């Protein structure tokens, strides 16, 4: 009986993923508003109210919503999308065919970044915060629906025949689109959009290791901020 209940709970999380992931077009529409000159809407289509608005961040919250009841967390797979025309523009800046970013490179970077998101958030929430990361739906489970949009990598590390070294001051940038859901009621509680750029104080060699370290710094900041928020209302 307990096993059957657990399977139904797991299924409900998967079903919710099918319900909300087709709404990623909404995410893409919201993100430009982070940088837009016009003020963002005070109320979202779902009834979320704008709580914070800056040049790089928007926060919407459901009236009366609280995170105090959640002791566990479920994390859906992170959706990753590059800045529009990033691949085309980057390849146009290359001399000849050497060093161009292929479709395979793009998919690899997306996969790696999504995996790194899950790794960092699990470490911060579960290992540091004590919030068990699960894949079931329950009254005490907070569901995270993440996306990393407008991703730009200034010097992607790709396999080339020659030896090429690139020095950069910033590895790139990306925008977090994160929704907090109550999976038991299929209700979105909050939506956060935050655009951040890697900002090193000195020039550094760009490669797969430094690009990963830069992504980790940004992801860790977001994960730590969420963990502290949960701690505050716990």
PDB file of C-alpha atoms in Angstrom:
ATOM      1  CA  UNK A   1       0.000   0.000   0.000  1.00  0.00           C
ATOM      2  CA  UNK A   2       2.779   2.422   0.921  1.00  0.00           C
ATOM      3  CA  UNK A   3       4.588   1.559  -2.307  1.00  0.00           C
ATOM      4  CA  UNK A   4       1.456   2.230  -4.375  1.00  0.00           C
ATOM      5  CA  UNK A   5       1.014   5.610  -2.644  1.00  0.00           C
ATOM      6  CA  UNK A   6       4.629   6.553  -3.323  1.00  0.00           C
ATOM      7  CA  UNK A   7       4.276   5.613  -6.995  1.00  0.00           C
ATOM      8  CA  UNK A   8       1.165   7.787  -7.301  1.00  0.00           C
ATOM      9  CA  UNK A   9       3.019  10.687  -5.686  1.00  0.00           C
ATOM     10  CA  UNK A  10       5.951  10.308  -8.073  1.00  0.00           C
ATOM     11  CA  UNK A  11       3.583  10.123 -11.008  1.00  0.00           C
ATOM     12  CA  UNK A  12       1.903  13.346  -9.972  1.00  0.00           C
ATOM     13  CA  UNK A  13       5.242  15.197 -10.136  1.00  0.00           C
ATOM     14  CA  UNK A  14       5.861  13.874 -13.640  1.00  0.00           C
ATOM     15  CA  UNK A  15       2.341  14.820 -14.682  1.00  0.00           C
ATOM     16  CA  UNK A  16       2.839  18.338 -13.345  1.00  0.00           C
ATOM     17  CA  UNK A  17       6.024  18.606 -15.407  1.00  0.00           C
ATOM     18  CA  UNK A  18       4.021  17.814 -18.527  1.00  0.00           C
ATOM     19  CA  UNK A  19       1.503  20.475 -17.572  1.00  0.00           C
ATOM     20  CA  UNK A  20       3.919  23.324 -16.898  1.00  0.00           C
ATOM     21  CA  UNK A  21       6.781  22.739 -19.328  1.00  0.00           C
ATOM     22  CA  UNK A  22       4.702  23.633 -22.401  1.00  0.00           C
ATOM     23  CA  UNK A  23       4.398  27.052 -20.734  1.00  0.00           C
ATOM     24  CA  UNK A  24       8.065  27.826 -21.384  1.00  0.00           C
ATOM     25  CA  UNK A  25       6.947  30.182 -24.122  1.00  0.00           C
ATOM     26  CA  UNK A  26       5.576  32.309 -21.287  1.00  0.00           C
ATOM     27  CA  UNK A  27       9.014  32.271 -19.672  1.00  0.00           C
ATOM     28  CA  UNK A  28      10.654  33.497 -22.866  1.00  0.00           C
ATOM     29  CA  UNK A  29       8.122  36.311 -23.037  1.00  0.00           C
ATOM     30  CA  UNK A  30       8.724  37.400 -19.447  1.00  0.00           C
ATOM     31  CA  UNK A  31      12.531  37.478 -19.478  1.00  0.00           C
ATOM     32  CA  UNK A  32      12.978  40.471 -21.821  1.00  0.00           C
ATOM     33  CA  UNK A  33      10.920  42.485 -19.340  1.00  0.00           C
ATOM     34  CA  UNK A  34      13.850  42.264 -16.925  1.00  0.00           C
ATOM     35  CA  UNK A  35      15.766  44.664 -19.178  1.00  0.00           C
ATOM     36  CA  UNK A  36      12.806  46.496 -20.696  1.00  0.00           C
ATOM     37  CA  UNK A  37      12.428  50.233 -20.301  1.00  0.00           C
ATOM     38  CA  UNK A  38       8.671  49.950 -19.797  1.00  0.00           C
ATOM     39  CA  UNK A  39       7.508  48.896 -16.328  1.00  0.00           C
ATOM     40  CA  UNK A  40       6.532  45.235 -15.943  1.00  0.00           C
ATOM     41  CA  UNK A  41       2.883  44.289 -15.276  1.00  0.00           C
ATOM     42  CA  UNK A  42       1.836  44.523 -11.640  1.00  0.00           C
ATOM     43  CA  UNK A  43      -0.136  41.276 -11.878  1.00  0.00           C
ATOM     44  CA  UNK A  44       0.750  38.165 -13.892  1.00  0.00           C
ATOM     45  CA  UNK A  45      -1.838  36.143 -15.860  1.00  0.00           C
ATOM     46  CA  UNK A  46      -1.961  33.665 -12.934  1.00  0.00           C
ATOM     47  CA  UNK A  47      -2.637  36.402 -10.398  1.00  0.00           C
ATOM     48  CA  UNK A  48       0.887  36.689  -9.029  1.00  0.00           C
ATOM     49  CA  UNK A  49       1.694  40.200  -7.817  1.00  0.00           C
ATOM     50  CA  UNK A  50       4.916  42.039  -8.521  1.00  0.00           C
ATOM     51  CA  UNK A  51       7.008  42.275  -5.335  1.00  0.00           C
ATOM     52  CA  UNK A  52      10.344  43.461  -6.691  1.00  0.00           C
ATOM     53  CA  UNK A  53      11.414  45.122  -9.918  1.00  0.00           C
ATOM     54  CA  UNK A  54      14.933  46.201 -10.865  1.00  0.00           C
ATOM     55  CA  UNK A  55      16.880  46.406 -14.107  1.00  0.00           C
ATOM     56  CA  UNK A  56      17.993  42.799 -13.694  1.00  0.00           C
ATOM     57  CA  UNK A  57      15.397  41.182 -11.432  1.00  0.00           C
ATOM     58  CA  UNK A  58      11.653  40.623 -11.256  1.00  0.00           C
ATOM     59  CA  UNK A  59       9.878  38.810  -8.426  1.00  0.00           C
ATOM     60  CA  UNK A  60       6.207  37.831  -8.492  1.00  0.00           C
ATOM     61  CA  UNK A  61       4.430  36.240  -5.511  1.00  0.00           C
ATOM     62  CA  UNK A  62       0.974  34.779  -5.019  1.00  0.00           C
ATOM     63  CA  UNK A  63      -0.951  36.851  -2.457  1.00  0.00           C
ATOM     64  CA  UNK A  64      -0.975  35.071   0.894  1.00  0.00           C
ATOM     65  CA  UNK A  65       1.538  32.431  -0.189  1.00  0.00           C
ATOM     66  CA  UNK A  66       4.090  31.209   2.367  1.00  0.00           C
ATOM     67  CA  UNK A  67       7.043  28.816   2.155  1.00  0.00           C
ATOM     68  CA  UNK A  68       6.947  27.950   5.854  1.00  0.00           C
ATOM     69  CA  UNK A  69       5.222  24.580   5.325  1.00  0.00           C
ATOM     70  CA  UNK A  70       7.852  23.091   3.027  1.00  0.00           C
ATOM     71  CA  UNK A  71      10.585  20.852   4.473  1.00  0.00           C
ATOM     72  CA  UNK A  72      11.425  18.974   1.275  1.00  0.00           C
ATOM     73  CA  UNK A  73      12.153  20.047  -2.301  1.00  0.00           C
ATOM     74  CA  UNK A  74      11.598  18.522  -5.743  1.00  0.00           C
ATOM     75  CA  UNK A  75      13.537  19.901  -8.720  1.00  0.00           C
ATOM     76  CA  UNK A  76      12.394  19.453 -12.300  1.00  0.00           C
ATOM     77  CA  UNK A  77      15.003  19.163 -15.048  1.00  0.00           C
ATOM     78  CA  UNK A  78      16.418  22.578 -15.870  1.00  0.00           C
ATOM     79  CA  UNK A  79      15.514  23.916 -19.302  1.00  0.00           C
ATOM     80  CA  UNK A  80      18.397  25.756 -20.987  1.00  0.00           C
ATOM     81  CA  UNK A  81      18.191  28.127 -23.950  1.00  0.00           C
ATOM     82  CA  UNK A  82      20.859  30.344 -25.475  1.00  0.00           C
ATOM     83  CA  UNK A  83      20.467  34.008 -26.298  1.00  0.00           C
ATOM     84  CA  UNK A  84      18.756  34.425 -29.649  1.00  0.00           C
ATOM     85  CA  UNK A  85      21.253  34.173 -32.528  1.00  0.00           C
ATOM     86  CA  UNK A  86      24.157  33.558 -30.104  1.00  0.00           C
ATOM     87  CA  UNK A  87      25.515  30.627 -32.124  1.00  0.00           C
ATOM     88  CA  UNK A  88      25.160  32.444 -35.452  1.00  0.00           C
ATOM     89  CA  UNK A  89      26.756  35.651 -34.158  1.00  0.00           C
ATOM     90  CA  UNK A  90      29.625  33.798 -32.486  1.00  0.00           C
ATOM     91  CA  UNK A  91      30.400  31.792 -35.618  1.00  0.00           C
ATOM     92  CA  UNK A  92      30.233  34.942 -37.747  1.00  0.00           C
ATOM     93  CA  UNK A  93      33.051  36.389 -35.645  1.00  0.00           C
ATOM     94  CA  UNK A  94      35.363  33.452 -36.416  1.00  0.00           C
ATOM     95  CA  UNK A  95      37.868  33.460 -39.241  1.00  0.00           C
ATOM     96  CA  UNK A  96      37.207  30.464 -41.456  1.00  0.00           C
ATOM     97  CA  UNK A  97      35.567  27.278 -40.211  1.00  0.00           C
ATOM     98  CA  UNK A  98      38.010  26.597 -37.388  1.00  0.00           C
ATOM     99  CA  UNK A  99      36.640  27.153 -33.896  1.00  0.00           C
ATOM    100  CA  UNK A 100      32.995  27.463 -34.858  1.00  0.00           C
ATOM    101  CA  UNK A 101      30.301  26.263 -32.504  1.00  0.00           C
ATOM    102  CA  UNK A 102      28.368  23.312 -33.914  1.00  0.00           C
ATOM    103  CA  UNK A 103      24.833  22.257 -33.061  1.00  0.00           C
ATOM    104  CA  UNK A 104      26.391  19.355 -31.168  1.00  0.00           C
ATOM    105  CA  UNK A 105      28.460  21.804 -29.108  1.00  0.00           C
ATOM    106  CA  UNK A 106      25.331  23.791 -28.265  1.00  0.00           C
ATOM    107  CA  UNK A 107      23.473  20.698 -27.087  1.00  0.00           C
ATOM    108  CA  UNK A 108      26.472  19.564 -25.030  1.00  0.00           C
ATOM    109  CA  UNK A 109      26.708  22.929 -23.290  1.00  0.00           C
ATOM    110  CA  UNK A 110      22.972  22.890 -22.592  1.00  0.00           C
ATOM    111  CA  UNK A 111      23.154  19.383 -21.123  1.00  0.00           C
ATOM    112  CA  UNK A 112      26.198  20.208 -18.998  1.00  0.00           C
ATOM    113  CA  UNK A 113      24.654  23.432 -17.695  1.00  0.00           C
ATOM    114  CA  UNK A 114      21.373  21.726 -16.801  1.00  0.00           C
ATOM    115  CA  UNK A 115      23.256  18.994 -14.940  1.00  0.00           C
ATOM    116  CA  UNK A 116      25.367  21.575 -13.120  1.00  0.00           C
ATOM    117  CA  UNK A 117      22.226  23.443 -12.051  1.00  0.00           C
ATOM    118  CA  UNK A 118      20.813  20.289 -10.463  1.00  0.00           C
ATOM    119  CA  UNK A 119      24.128  19.449  -8.813  1.00  0.00           C
ATOM    120  CA  UNK A 120      24.614  22.897  -7.259  1.00  0.00           C
ATOM    121  CA  UNK A 121      21.025  23.278  -6.052  1.00  0.00           C
ATOM    122  CA  UNK A 122      20.929  19.785  -4.541  1.00  0.00           C
ATOM    123  CA  UNK A 123      24.193  20.442  -2.742  1.00  0.00           C
ATOM    124  CA  UNK A 124      23.053  23.804  -1.385  1.00  0.00           C
ATOM    125  CA  UNK A 125      19.511  22.814  -0.404  1.00  0.00           C
ATOM    126  CA  UNK A 126      20.076  19.255   0.783  1.00  0.00           C
ATOM    127  CA  UNK A 127      23.672  19.056   1.963  1.00  0.00           C
ATOM    128  CA  UNK A 128      23.932  22.568   3.401  1.00  0.00           C
ATOM    129  CA  UNK A 129      20.308  23.379   4.178  1.00  0.00           C
ATOM    130  CA  UNK A 130      18.998  20.012   5.269  1.00  0.00           C
ATOM    131  CA  UNK A 131      16.086  20.083   2.815  1.00  0.00           C
ATOM    132  CA  UNK A 132      15.664  16.578   1.437  1.00  0.00           C
ATOM    133  CA  UNK A 133      15.491  16.593  -2.365  1.00  0.00           C
ATOM    134  CA  UNK A 134      12.797  14.163  -3.510  1.00  0.00           C
ATOM    135  CA  UNK A 135      10.751  13.304  -6.587  1.00  0.00           C
ATOM    136  CA  UNK A 136       7.366  12.935  -4.914  1.00  0.00           C
ATOM    137  CA  UNK A 137       4.428  15.284  -4.466  1.00  0.00           C
ATOM    138  CA  UNK A 138       3.346  15.907  -0.893  1.00  0.00           C
ATOM    139  CA  UNK A 139       2.019  18.810   1.237  1.00  0.00           C
ATOM    140  CA  UNK A 140       5.524  19.495   2.574  1.00  0.00           C
ATOM    141  CA  UNK A 141       7.280  19.377  -0.822  1.00  0.00           C
ATOM    142  CA  UNK A 142       8.168  22.561  -2.697  1.00  0.00           C
ATOM    143  CA  UNK A 143       8.569  22.031  -6.434  1.00  0.00           C
ATOM    144  CA  UNK A 144      11.160  24.055  -8.330  1.00  0.00           C
ATOM    145  CA  UNK A 145      10.654  24.576 -12.038  1.00  0.00           C
ATOM    146  CA  UNK A 146      13.903  26.141 -13.339  1.00  0.00           C
ATOM    147  CA  UNK A 147      15.064  27.490 -16.667  1.00  0.00           C
ATOM    148  CA  UNK A 148      18.285  29.206 -17.694  1.00  0.00           C
ATOM    149  CA  UNK A 149      17.554  31.582 -20.563  1.00  0.00           C
ATOM    150  CA  UNK A 150      19.479  34.106 -22.661  1.00  0.00           C
ATOM    151  CA  UNK A 151      22.655  32.109 -22.029  1.00  0.00           C
ATOM    152  CA  UNK A 152      25.809  33.570 -23.566  1.00  0.00           C
ATOM    153  CA  UNK A 153      29.281  32.042 -23.445  1.00  0.00           C
ATOM    154  CA  UNK A 154      31.935  34.516 -24.527  1.00  0.00           C
ATOM    155  CA  UNK A 155      34.599  31.901 -25.268  1.00  0.00           C
ATOM    156  CA  UNK A 156      33.108  28.393 -25.459  1.00  0.00           C
ATOM    157  CA  UNK A 157      35.651  25.615 -25.089  1.00  0.00           C
ATOM    158  CA  UNK A 158      35.200  23.386 -28.135  1.00  0.00           C
ATOM    159  CA  UNK A 159      37.356  20.680 -29.638  1.00  0.00           C
ATOM    160  CA  UNK A 160      39.547  22.097 -32.394  1.00  0.00           C
ATOM    161  CA  UNK A 161      42.539  20.760 -34.279  1.00  0.00           C
ATOM    162  CA  UNK A 162      44.785  23.668 -33.364  1.00  0.00           C
ATOM    163  CA  UNK A 163      45.740  25.225 -30.066  1.00  0.00           C
ATOM    164  CA  UNK A 164      43.859  28.410 -29.349  1.00  0.00           C
ATOM    165  CA  UNK A 165      43.850  30.439 -26.161  1.00  0.00           C
ATOM    166  CA  UNK A 166      41.344  33.176 -25.402  1.00  0.00           C
ATOM    167  CA  UNK A 167      41.586  35.693 -22.580  1.00  0.00           C
ATOM    168  CA  UNK A 168      38.344  37.215 -21.276  1.00  0.00           C
ATOM    169  CA  UNK A 169      37.164  39.323 -18.365  1.00  0.00           C
ATOM    170  CA  UNK A 170      33.728  37.731 -18.300  1.00  0.00           C
ATOM    171  CA  UNK A 171      32.867  34.133 -19.108  1.00  0.00           C
ATOM    172  CA  UNK A 172      29.334  35.124 -20.077  1.00  0.00           C
ATOM    173  CA  UNK A 173      25.859  35.657 -18.704  1.00  0.00           C
ATOM    174  CA  UNK A 174      22.481  33.988 -18.211  1.00  0.00           C
ATOM    175  CA  UNK A 175      19.051  34.643 -16.773  1.00  0.00           C
ATOM    176  CA  UNK A 176      17.415  32.484 -14.144  1.00  0.00           C
ATOM    177  CA  UNK A 177      13.700  31.873 -14.598  1.00  0.00           C
ATOM    178  CA  UNK A 178      12.507  30.012 -11.502  1.00  0.00           C
ATOM    179  CA  UNK A 179       8.992  29.137 -10.477  1.00  0.00           C
ATOM    180  CA  UNK A 180       8.057  27.761  -7.055  1.00  0.00           C
ATOM    181  CA  UNK A 181       5.083  25.406  -7.136  1.00  0.00           C
ATOM    182  CA  UNK A 182       2.928  23.567  -4.653  1.00  0.00           C
ATOM    183  CA  UNK A 183       2.781  20.208  -6.489  1.00  0.00           C
ATOM    184  CA  UNK A 184      -0.080  18.877  -4.370  1.00  0.00           C
ATOM    185  CA  UNK A 185      -2.407  21.655  -5.554  1.00  0.00           C
ATOM    186  CA  UNK A 186      -0.653  22.393  -8.880  1.00  0.00           C
ATOM    187  CA  UNK A 187      -0.395  26.035  -7.827  1.00  0.00           C
ATOM    188  CA  UNK A 188       2.424  28.417  -8.706  1.00  0.00           C
ATOM    189  CA  UNK A 189       3.479  30.343  -5.600  1.00  0.00           C
ATOM    190  CA  UNK A 190       6.211  32.605  -6.916  1.00  0.00           C
ATOM    191  CA  UNK A 191       8.209  33.460 -10.010  1.00  0.00           C
ATOM    192  CA  UNK A 192      11.707  34.910 -10.046  1.00  0.00           C
ATOM    193  CA  UNK A 193      13.642  36.248 -13.034  1.00  0.00           C
ATOM    194  CA  UNK A 194      17.204  37.317 -12.405  1.00  0.00           C
ATOM    195  CA  UNK A 195      19.841  38.196 -15.022  1.00  0.00           C
ATOM    196  CA  UNK A 196      23.480  37.874 -13.988  1.00  0.00           C
ATOM    197  CA  UNK A 197      26.859  38.170 -15.668  1.00  0.00           C
ATOM    198  CA  UNK A 198      30.144  36.652 -14.626  1.00  0.00           C
ATOM    199  CA  UNK A 199      32.152  39.605 -13.375  1.00  0.00           C
ATOM    200  CA  UNK A 200      35.771  38.830 -12.700  1.00  0.00           C
ATOM    201  CA  UNK A 201      38.054  41.672 -11.659  1.00  0.00           C
ATOM    202  CA  UNK A 202      40.882  40.443 -13.842  1.00  0.00           C
ATOM    203  CA  UNK A 203      41.366  38.856 -17.236  1.00  0.00           C
ATOM    204  CA  UNK A 204      41.646  35.086 -17.316  1.00  0.00           C
ATOM    205  CA  UNK A 205      42.166  32.268 -19.769  1.00  0.00           C
ATOM    206  CA  UNK A 206      38.878  30.882 -21.030  1.00  0.00           C
ATOM    207  CA  UNK A 207      38.450  27.104 -21.177  1.00  0.00           C
ATOM    208  CA  UNK A 208      35.993  24.447 -20.076  1.00  0.00           C
ATOM    209  CA  UNK A 209      37.271  24.569 -16.492  1.00  0.00           C
ATOM    210  CA  UNK A 210      37.022  28.357 -16.108  1.00  0.00           C
ATOM    211  CA  UNK A 211      33.650  28.469 -17.865  1.00  0.00           C
ATOM    212  CA  UNK A 212      32.294  25.831 -15.468  1.00  0.00           C
ATOM    213  CA  UNK A 213      33.709  27.715 -12.480  1.00  0.00           C
ATOM    214  CA  UNK A 214      32.022  30.921 -13.644  1.00  0.00           C
ATOM    215  CA  UNK A 215      28.681  29.154 -14.109  1.00  0.00           C
ATOM    216  CA  UNK A 216      29.048  27.558 -10.677  1.00  0.00           C
ATOM    217  CA  UNK A 217      29.589  30.945  -9.040  1.00  0.00           C
ATOM    218  CA  UNK A 218      26.341  32.301 -10.447  1.00  0.00           C
ATOM    219  CA  UNK A 219      24.366  29.116  -9.773  1.00  0.00           C
ATOM    220  CA  UNK A 220      25.686  28.971  -6.217  1.00  0.00           C
ATOM    221  CA  UNK A 221      24.563  32.556  -5.568  1.00  0.00           C
ATOM    222  CA  UNK A 222      21.039  31.708  -6.708  1.00  0.00           C
ATOM    223  CA  UNK A 223      20.917  28.442  -4.766  1.00  0.00           C
ATOM    224  CA  UNK A 224      22.244  30.054  -1.600  1.00  0.00           C
ATOM    225  CA  UNK A 225      19.709  32.862  -1.857  1.00  0.00           C
ATOM    226  CA  UNK A 226      16.849  30.368  -2.117  1.00  0.00           C
ATOM    227  CA  UNK A 227      18.197  28.285   0.771  1.00  0.00           C
ATOM    228  CA  UNK A 228      18.469  31.347   3.015  1.00  0.00           C
ATOM    229  CA  UNK A 229      14.945  32.374   2.087  1.00  0.00           C
ATOM    230  CA  UNK A 230      13.635  28.946   3.083  1.00  0.00           C
ATOM    231  CA  UNK A 231      15.656  29.081   6.303  1.00  0.00           C
ATOM    232  CA  UNK A 232      14.141  32.434   7.190  1.00  0.00           C
ATOM    233  CA  UNK A 233      10.545  31.186   7.057  1.00  0.00           C
ATOM    234  CA  UNK A 234      11.238  27.664   8.286  1.00  0.00           C
TER     235      UNK A 234
END
